Amino acid sequence: MRGNLDEGEPHGLPGTYLNSVYELRPLPYAEAGYGYPETGETLINITNSKIIRLLVDDEPLDVRFGRLDSHERVLDLRAGTLTRTMTWCSPAGPSIRMASTRLVSLTQRSIMAICYQLEPIDSEVQLVIQSELVANEPLPFLGTDPRTAAILESPLRALENLANSDRIVLVHETKGSGLRLAAAMSHEVETPGKKTVDVEAQDDIGRYTLATRLKPGERLQLVKYVAYGWSSHRSRPALHDQVAAALAGAELNGWDGLVAEQRAYLDEFWRGADVEVDGDPEVQQAVRFALFHILQAGARAERRVIPAKGLTGPGYDGHTFWDSETFVLPPLTYSVPDAAADALRWRYSTLPQALERAKYLGLKGAAFPWRTISGGECSGYWPAGTAAFHINADIADAVHRYLDATGDMEFAREVGVDLLVHTARLWRGLGHHDLDGMFRIHGVTGPDEYTAVVDNNVYTNLMAQKNLRAAAQLVLSLPDEADRLEVSPEEAASWRDAADKMHIPFDERLGVHPQNDGFTDGAPWDFRRTPGEHYPLLLHYPYFDLYRKQVVKQADLVLAMHLCGEAFTAEEKERNFCYYEAMTVRDSSLSAQTQAVMAAEVGYLDLAHEYLTETSLMDLRDLEHNTRDGLHLASLAGAWNALVAGFGGLRRRGGRLSFTPQIPETLVRLEFRLRYRGSLIKVTVTSQEAVYELVEGPPQKIFHHGEDHVLRDTLTRPIPKRTPTLPRPDQPAGRNPLGRLLQVPERYRTQSR
Amino acid sequence: MRGNLDEGEPHGLPGTYLNSVYELRPLPYAEAGYGYPETGETLINITNSKIIRLLVDDEPLDVRFGRLDSHERVLDLRAGTLTRTMTWCSPAGPSIRMASTRLVSLTQRSIMAICYQLEPIDSEVQLVIQSELVANEPLPFLGTDPRTAAILESPLRALENLANSDRIVLVHETKGSGLRLAAAMSHEVETPGKKTVDVEAQDDIGRYTLATRLKPGERLQLVKYVAYGWSSHRSRPALHDQVAAALAGAELNGWDGLVAEQRAYLDEFWRGADVEVDGDPEVQQAVRFALFHILQAGARAERRVIPAKGLTGPGYDGHTFWDSETFVLPPLTYSVPDAAADALRWRYSTLPQALERAKYLGLKGAAFPWRTISGGECSGYWPAGTAAFHINADIADAVHRYLDATGDMEFAREVGVDLLVHTARLWRGLGHHDLDGMFRIHGVTGPDEYTAVVDNNVYTNLMAQKNLRAAAQLVLSLPDEADRLEVSPEEAASWRDAADKMHIPFDERLGVHPQNDGFTDGAPWDFRRTPGEHYPLLLHYPYFDLYRKQVVKQADLVLAMHLCGEAFTAEEKERNFCYYEAMTVRDSSLSAQTQAVMAAEVGYLDLAHEYLTETSLMDLRDLEHNTRDGLHLASLAGAWNALVAGFGGLRRRGGRLSFTPQIPETLVRLEFRLRYRGSLIKVTVTSQEAVYELVEGPPQKIFHHGEDHVLRDTLTRPIPKRTPTLPRPDQPAGRNPLGRLLQVPERYRTQSR
């Protein structure tokens, strides 16, 4: 539920989304090819229940008119509420004080509630409140394709409407995807004087109208309860009953009950998830903002997708990509492991489609979609879609991470082994042994989308290697599941063999790993002649030009060094980091966090801090000018990754957690919490030492800077100093990290005028 | 003008096309990118003037009804006419004999004429003839895209219609591209008895109606003259006048005059172009059929495009590609050099667009479009469009070939030097020097479209090398033009330098040239598991799978060996030929001729003959089941290329013609003619010797199997025997050349039932 004003206008973009409620739209091609998906999925704006309009005497409340004496909105990360307070003087004279608090319940999945309060300031006023449900609300311009616009401008077909004194209900269905959804609302009102109430409903609107008068010193409180439900299977009456029942549950709790539940839920979350950053209040706020949104996106997804923008906007059509598993699941795994399991169970639920897709593409195993909501491939450009096979290894790595963090063998048997085996099969079939017996993976695209359809992308090959080994190891410990999946010992051996023979190119002349075969033979990008307004490059240069030159959109080889660190020596890490730093333009918001993590590992701590700041403030400062389309969930997760994997040095190593903490001089103290195999571990890092505390649960073996320890209660260890041998690298001209944003950017100031 | 029946029905596909009369259509993308063209061009079916309907008593002449006692159609390649004779017995009883002869004039560019004759066989009949002009005629199903279908189903908007006793005129314009076109017709009739004539015109139809009666022994003759004109600039009245004037000219000549002119024109053509093949009557017929169609496509194009299908059908949207310069221009250059010059002048006329396109793509020089009608890029899939930069070298090579064949220095100054310089500039800017100083061209697609966006495609690099050298050499001899084009000595030196340092990969392990960097490290395609019905592969396998494996759609490295033969040793040619032969599936009709040429050069003469047969019969036997969409002009040209460059061994070598003739035992004699620098040379090859005859013009220096000769009148030389060292290679299972098709294929027999 986007943070639109109660009265609906003005708005940037109104938006209310239900996880996995999408519409279908055609994907057109000037020249089509085999395997191109013909239909895409698009997240739609569903019935808006946030609207509470107000008429003060004759004048509608609208902040663009009259006089706004005060206006403040607070997102309370502990309470899980959005509170708005304002004092408004109508153009006609009277002033009122308004306060509204909105809550999307984390404990009652269907429920949203608003507590709306009014009091007149200096004279008696007549107040008319209209609380609404609005379907198919008009949206700003949606782009030029007439077919898409037609579908998305009015995506819902009305099935039922009901209005009575107990509740108002609207039931709709999507036209193409055939999903049914219901929204219901009820109201509790406290007001001292006489009031009239009216309810009405039509196809696309339900309206509760309350009229009353208030004198100064008197106060009105309206609590609005809203329930949502959707299904692709259940009938209209079943959905109607479902939302009515959910409403009854919410009413039973009452507003105070919902608020208390929300707070208790979040207290438990923060106890295991909070990150404290002393010395940088901006990053401190940002990382908590990030964790709150990751929780919102993942905690109650419950075997549904976690999209790249969560449910915060229509960007990327509401699709999920590899970044969910790679960047969002790490913080979720170590703070709300059950939510990480659910996200992977969602992937597992799409396994039939991934098996089918692989078969259709002539491959073995599973080929998960590059972008999707329901599990079907929605990518319309295969070089940066189908060819980005690494998503399969990213999913496998997330499974491995979850299993490592929880030891959840039930999950391993039911979900994990299937995902690992079918992705391993994909790699075994996608790659081949060359004349020298080495295993090669040709014609794929790695994370860097400025280099596509290449041979032996190092990231892909190393992640595939991990995937193959993890699958071979897991089937060994689960022989029954291996039988069920018809994995013979020979097949598992072929995975180990492919992993052992994996070809990893290395450029001896430069002493660095080329991102893929031939990469370091490519022409350098001419950064000097690239003006600042030509970023992001993909909007100003053709793909063929980007692909053939040495220019990197986002960490690729550097991400391989983070996730597959054992494959590189410390010297290689340093040389590679510096080599790629000079050509990485970060036209993707995914990149900064990885550069932060590896800058920290290599020892450029200040640089790491700058990248940490960039990834943390991506949305709070709208650094890419597109937060309107929704939050960059992976970039937000990057705040946690940069702090915990970067300055904390968290890695998985030989079945236990490994830390190599060190913080830059610009920070005073870093403290983070991890849930790991039933334990809660707190790590506190200062410039001199690290303190590991076992807050609860059984002892855990850990590494501290390579030292082997068993954490029983508290462990304090000094931090060795590390200095890189090469000077701190430069970025391409004008592409240095956005760093410490000590002042509010110009355009914010402009906007607030 | 497609060979539809006079009465219009039944038809496969009606079609009448004017060179460069096209409509615009949107090119949609599921995910668009910088540099993608938004609008494409599509050849449209213009006003149909072929229709002459006939009512015999009460019954319309229709071969599907009544009894067809005889029916024959003859395309006379010497006369340049299509004659049809039939005897038809109406369902109502009476029989008639009909003969029609149709001629699209090669001498009067605007004119088409039909001589239509009727006689009753055994009873008096009443005959009503309707001779028509029909615009926007209904076409069979055009595909699923509603926007495209809407545009192309009714592409013409009526501007004017006129019907009087002298003529009927229709003037239309295209809706999007704004081209105006006019069609006019007039009639001469001879009939013994009483007749009535009626004329009428509406927006989309002009109709001349003649009613009369004939007794047995009497005969009616109707001559229909048709004139066409079009323009993007001239006004409606100007176009109207233009077609009326053209009609007057045709009428002045009369039917017999037009027939005589056509014959004289073709006699002169055949004198310099005929190819005789003793021992294979099928190929004999095919190569003449081919030359006739190449003449039709090219002779009167006059600075307009020669599309891949000529003007024979709507296939490929009527676009031209690289195959015009590479495959169609060789026979045209050596038989009607002026037509080749005109085709290149058309390319020159599009140079401003190519310069603009290069600039837009961030490149120097000119980037000619992969597919186009008017010069704008119409390719909707960049990996097999924009990335196929070799088209620029193909154009340059055609310029070089033409200059070599004619010594036309006026052309060199006006057209040639511009084309060579701007394409050389493209290569210099597209490639780069690597750390070792070698010149590399990365991220391009060669002729083989089953391998795309690769580094150092050998064909591209060698053709670019030729292009760079030819440009450097030409500017040396044209200093004024060099100044005009601002080519400094340093720039020309940089071209020579890039050419000299051109990186040509070679695989020492296998002793073959990889088609591009890393090609021979790719997985082999599993031909054994590829069923026959899975060809063409692109309709059954995704691009990523084709691209990453060793499978070749069409000759690529093998074409490099034909066009850049000096870059390979004889041993390399043999090894390369055999290596690629085993993985070339010929899913492109362009491939067989090149395989024929190189099979002949290497010494597999029988294999060359089989490929010759395949390329020759592509359309006469509808080998790819799509001749309905139009003829494969380049494949037809391949009959000439396979005979003359293959068995004749024609190459350009050091500014003179070189021949290495040898014919397989399956042929008795091969004779071909070439126009070269003002001379006409006839070459006659038998298994023992070659006879070179200077039919007219000055003496010419030639090579015969490497021997240096001056041809003054007749030269007779023995043919050395050559035997390859490797056994004749196999093709992928089921993809052997279609070879000698001694019997009519099954489906023809089925159709005729």
Coordinates of C-alpha atoms in Angstrom, one line a residue, chain A residues 65-304:
Chain A
F65 CA -5.6 24.8 -1.3
G66 CA -6.2 26.8 1.9
R67 CA -3.4 27.1 4.3
L68 CA -1.3 24.2 5.7
D69 CA -0.1 25.2 9.1
S70 CA 1.7 21.9 9.8
H71 CA 1.9 18.6 8.1
E72 CA 4.1 15.7 9.2
R73 CA 4.2 12.0 8.3
V74 CA 6.0 9.4 10.3
L75 CA 6.8 5.9 9.4
D76 CA 7.3 4.2 12.7
L77 CA 9.6 1.2 12.1
R78 CA 9.0 -0.2 15.6
A79 CA 5.3 0.3 15.6
G80 CA 4.7 -0.7 12.0
T81 CA 2.4 2.3 11.4
L82 CA 2.3 5.4 9.2
T83 CA 1.1 8.4 11.1
R84 CA 0.1 11.7 9.6
T85 CA -0.7 14.8 11.6
M86 CA -1.8 18.1 10.1
T87 CA -3.4 21.4 10.8
W88 CA -5.2 22.9 7.9
C89 CA -7.1 26.1 7.5
S90 CA -9.8 25.9 4.8
P91 CA -10.0 28.6 2.2
A92 CA -13.4 29.4 3.7
G93 CA -11.9 30.1 7.1
P94 CA -12.2 27.3 9.7
S95 CA -9.2 25.3 10.8
I96 CA -9.0 21.7 11.8
R97 CA -6.5 19.3 13.2
M98 CA -6.3 15.9 11.6
A99 CA -4.4 12.8 12.6
S100 CA -4.5 9.5 10.8
T101 CA -2.6 6.3 11.5
R102 CA -2.5 3.6 9.0
L103 CA -1.4 0.0 9.6
V104 CA -1.0 -2.9 7.2
S105 CA -1.1 -5.8 9.6
L106 CA 1.8 -8.2 9.8
T107 CA -0.1 -10.5 12.0
Q108 CA -3.4 -10.6 10.2
R109 CA -2.4 -11.0 6.6
S110 CA -5.7 -9.8 5.0
I111 CA -6.1 -6.7 7.2
M112 CA -5.4 -3.0 6.9
A113 CA -6.8 -0.4 9.3
I114 CA -6.8 3.3 9.6
C115 CA -7.5 5.4 12.7
Y116 CA -8.7 8.8 11.5
Q117 CA -9.1 11.6 14.0
L118 CA -10.5 15.2 13.6
E119 CA -10.9 18.2 15.8
P120 CA -11.9 21.8 14.9
I121 CA -9.5 24.4 16.2
D122 CA -11.4 27.6 16.7
S123 CA -15.0 27.3 15.4
E124 CA -17.7 24.7 15.0
V125 CA -17.5 23.0 11.7
Q126 CA -19.7 20.6 9.7
L127 CA -17.8 17.6 8.6
V128 CA -18.6 15.0 5.9
I129 CA -16.3 12.0 5.7
Q130 CA -16.4 9.7 2.7
S131 CA -14.5 6.5 3.2
E132 CA -14.2 4.5 0.0
L133 CA -13.2 1.4 -1.9
V134 CA -12.3 2.4 -5.4
A135 CA -11.5 -0.1 -8.2
N136 CA -10.0 0.8 -11.6
E137 CA -8.9 4.2 -10.3
P138 CA -7.4 6.4 -13.1
L139 CA -3.6 6.2 -13.2
P140 CA -1.1 8.6 -14.7
F141 CA 0.1 8.0 -18.3
L142 CA 1.1 4.3 -18.8
G143 CA 3.2 4.4 -21.9
T144 CA 2.6 4.3 -25.6
D145 CA 1.6 0.8 -26.4
P146 CA -2.1 0.9 -26.9
R147 CA -2.7 -2.7 -26.2
T148 CA -0.9 -2.6 -22.9
A149 CA -2.5 0.6 -21.8
A150 CA -5.9 -0.8 -22.6
I151 CA -5.4 -3.7 -20.4
L152 CA -3.8 -1.9 -17.5
E153 CA -5.9 1.2 -17.4
S154 CA -9.0 -0.7 -16.3
P155 CA -7.8 -4.2 -15.3
L156 CA -10.8 -5.2 -13.2
R157 CA -14.2 -6.5 -14.1
A158 CA -16.8 -6.1 -11.5
L159 CA -18.5 -9.3 -10.2
E160 CA -20.4 -8.1 -7.1
N161 CA -21.0 -5.2 -4.9
L162 CA -22.7 -5.0 -1.5
A163 CA -23.3 -2.2 0.9
N164 CA -25.1 -2.5 4.2
S165 CA -24.6 -1.1 7.7
D166 CA -22.1 -3.8 8.6
R167 CA -19.9 -3.7 5.7
I168 CA -19.2 -2.7 2.1
V169 CA -17.8 -5.4 -0.3
L170 CA -16.5 -5.2 -3.8
V171 CA -15.6 -8.4 -5.7
H172 CA -13.8 -8.1 -9.1
E173 CA -11.8 -10.3 -11.4
T174 CA -9.0 -9.7 -13.8
K175 CA -9.9 -9.9 -17.4
G176 CA -7.0 -12.0 -18.8
S177 CA -5.4 -13.8 -15.9
G178 CA -8.8 -14.7 -14.4
L179 CA -8.0 -13.9 -10.8
R180 CA -10.8 -13.0 -8.4
L181 CA -10.3 -10.5 -5.7
A182 CA -12.5 -9.1 -2.9
A183 CA -12.2 -6.0 -0.7
A184 CA -14.3 -5.2 2.2
M185 CA -14.5 -2.5 4.7
S186 CA -16.3 -1.6 8.0
H187 CA -16.2 1.4 10.3
E188 CA -16.3 2.2 14.0
V189 CA -17.1 5.8 14.7
E190 CA -16.9 7.9 17.9
T191 CA -18.3 11.4 17.8
P192 CA -20.0 13.5 20.4
G193 CA -22.8 14.9 18.4
K194 CA -25.5 13.9 16.0
K195 CA -24.4 12.0 13.0
T196 CA -25.9 10.5 9.8
V197 CA -24.4 7.6 8.1
D198 CA -25.0 6.4 4.5
V199 CA -23.6 3.5 2.6
E200 CA -23.7 2.7 -1.1
A201 CA -21.9 0.5 -3.6
Q202 CA -21.6 0.3 -7.4
D203 CA -19.4 -1.8 -9.6
D204 CA -16.2 0.1 -9.0
I205 CA -16.9 2.1 -5.9
G206 CA -18.1 1.5 -2.3
R207 CA -18.7 4.5 -0.2
Y208 CA -19.4 5.1 3.5
T209 CA -20.5 8.6 4.2
L210 CA -20.6 10.1 7.7
A211 CA -21.9 13.6 8.4
T212 CA -21.6 15.4 11.8
R213 CA -20.7 18.7 13.5
L214 CA -17.9 19.3 15.9
K215 CA -17.3 22.1 18.3
P216 CA -13.8 23.2 19.4
G217 CA -12.6 20.8 22.1
E218 CA -14.7 18.0 20.6
R219 CA -13.2 15.1 18.7
L220 CA -14.2 12.6 16.1
Q221 CA -12.5 9.2 15.6
L222 CA -13.2 6.9 12.8
V223 CA -11.6 3.5 12.6
K224 CA -11.7 1.9 9.1
Y225 CA -11.1 -1.8 8.9
V226 CA -10.3 -3.3 5.5
A227 CA -9.9 -6.9 4.4
Y228 CA -8.6 -8.2 1.1
G229 CA -8.7 -11.7 -0.4
W230 CA -7.9 -13.2 -3.8
S231 CA -7.8 -16.5 -5.5
S232 CA -7.5 -18.1 -8.9
H233 CA -9.6 -21.0 -7.8
R234 CA -12.1 -20.0 -5.1
S235 CA -15.6 -18.8 -6.1
R236 CA -17.0 -15.3 -5.8
P237 CA -19.1 -16.3 -2.7
A238 CA -16.2 -18.0 -1.0
L239 CA -14.1 -14.9 -1.5
H240 CA -16.9 -12.7 -0.2
D241 CA -17.2 -14.8 2.9
Q242 CA -13.4 -14.8 3.4
V243 CA -13.1 -11.0 3.5
A244 CA -16.2 -10.7 5.7
A245 CA -14.6 -13.2 8.1
A246 CA -11.3 -11.4 8.1
L247 CA -13.1 -8.1 8.9
A248 CA -14.9 -9.8 11.8
G249 CA -11.5 -10.9 13.2
A250 CA -10.1 -7.4 12.9
E251 CA -13.1 -5.9 14.6
L252 CA -12.7 -8.4 17.4
N253 CA -9.2 -7.2 18.0
G254 CA -10.2 -3.6 17.6
W255 CA -7.7 -0.8 16.6
D256 CA -5.8 -1.1 19.8
G257 CA -5.5 -4.8 19.5
L258 CA -4.1 -4.5 16.0
V259 CA -1.6 -1.9 17.1
A260 CA -0.5 -4.0 20.0
E261 CA -0.1 -7.2 17.8
Q262 CA 1.9 -5.2 15.3
R263 CA 4.2 -3.9 17.9
A264 CA 4.8 -7.3 19.5
Y265 CA 5.5 -8.8 16.1
L266 CA 8.1 -6.1 15.3
D267 CA 9.7 -6.2 18.7
E268 CA 10.5 -9.9 18.1
F269 CA 11.8 -9.1 14.6
W270 CA 14.1 -6.3 15.7
R271 CA 15.4 -8.4 18.6
G272 CA 16.9 -10.7 16.1
A273 CA 17.6 -8.4 13.2
D274 CA 18.5 -4.9 14.3
V275 CA 21.8 -3.4 13.1
E276 CA 23.3 -0.5 14.9
V277 CA 25.7 1.8 13.2
D278 CA 27.3 4.4 15.5
G279 CA 28.9 7.3 13.7
D280 CA 26.7 7.5 10.7
P281 CA 23.1 8.4 11.6
E282 CA 22.0 8.5 7.9
V283 CA 23.1 4.9 7.3
Q284 CA 21.7 3.9 10.7
Q285 CA 18.3 5.1 9.7
A286 CA 18.7 3.7 6.2
V287 CA 19.5 0.1 7.3
R288 CA 16.5 0.0 9.6
F289 CA 14.3 1.4 6.9
A290 CA 15.7 -1.3 4.7
L291 CA 15.1 -4.1 7.1
F292 CA 11.6 -2.9 7.7
H293 CA 10.8 -3.1 4.0
I294 CA 12.5 -6.4 3.5
L295 CA 10.3 -7.7 6.3
Q296 CA 7.2 -6.2 4.7
A297 CA 8.1 -7.8 1.4
G298 CA 9.0 -11.2 2.7
A299 CA 7.5 -11.9 6.1
R300 CA 4.0 -12.7 4.9
A301 CA 4.7 -13.5 1.2
E302 CA 4.1 -17.1 2.3
R303 CA 5.0 -19.1 -0.8
R304 CA 4.4 -16.2 -3.1

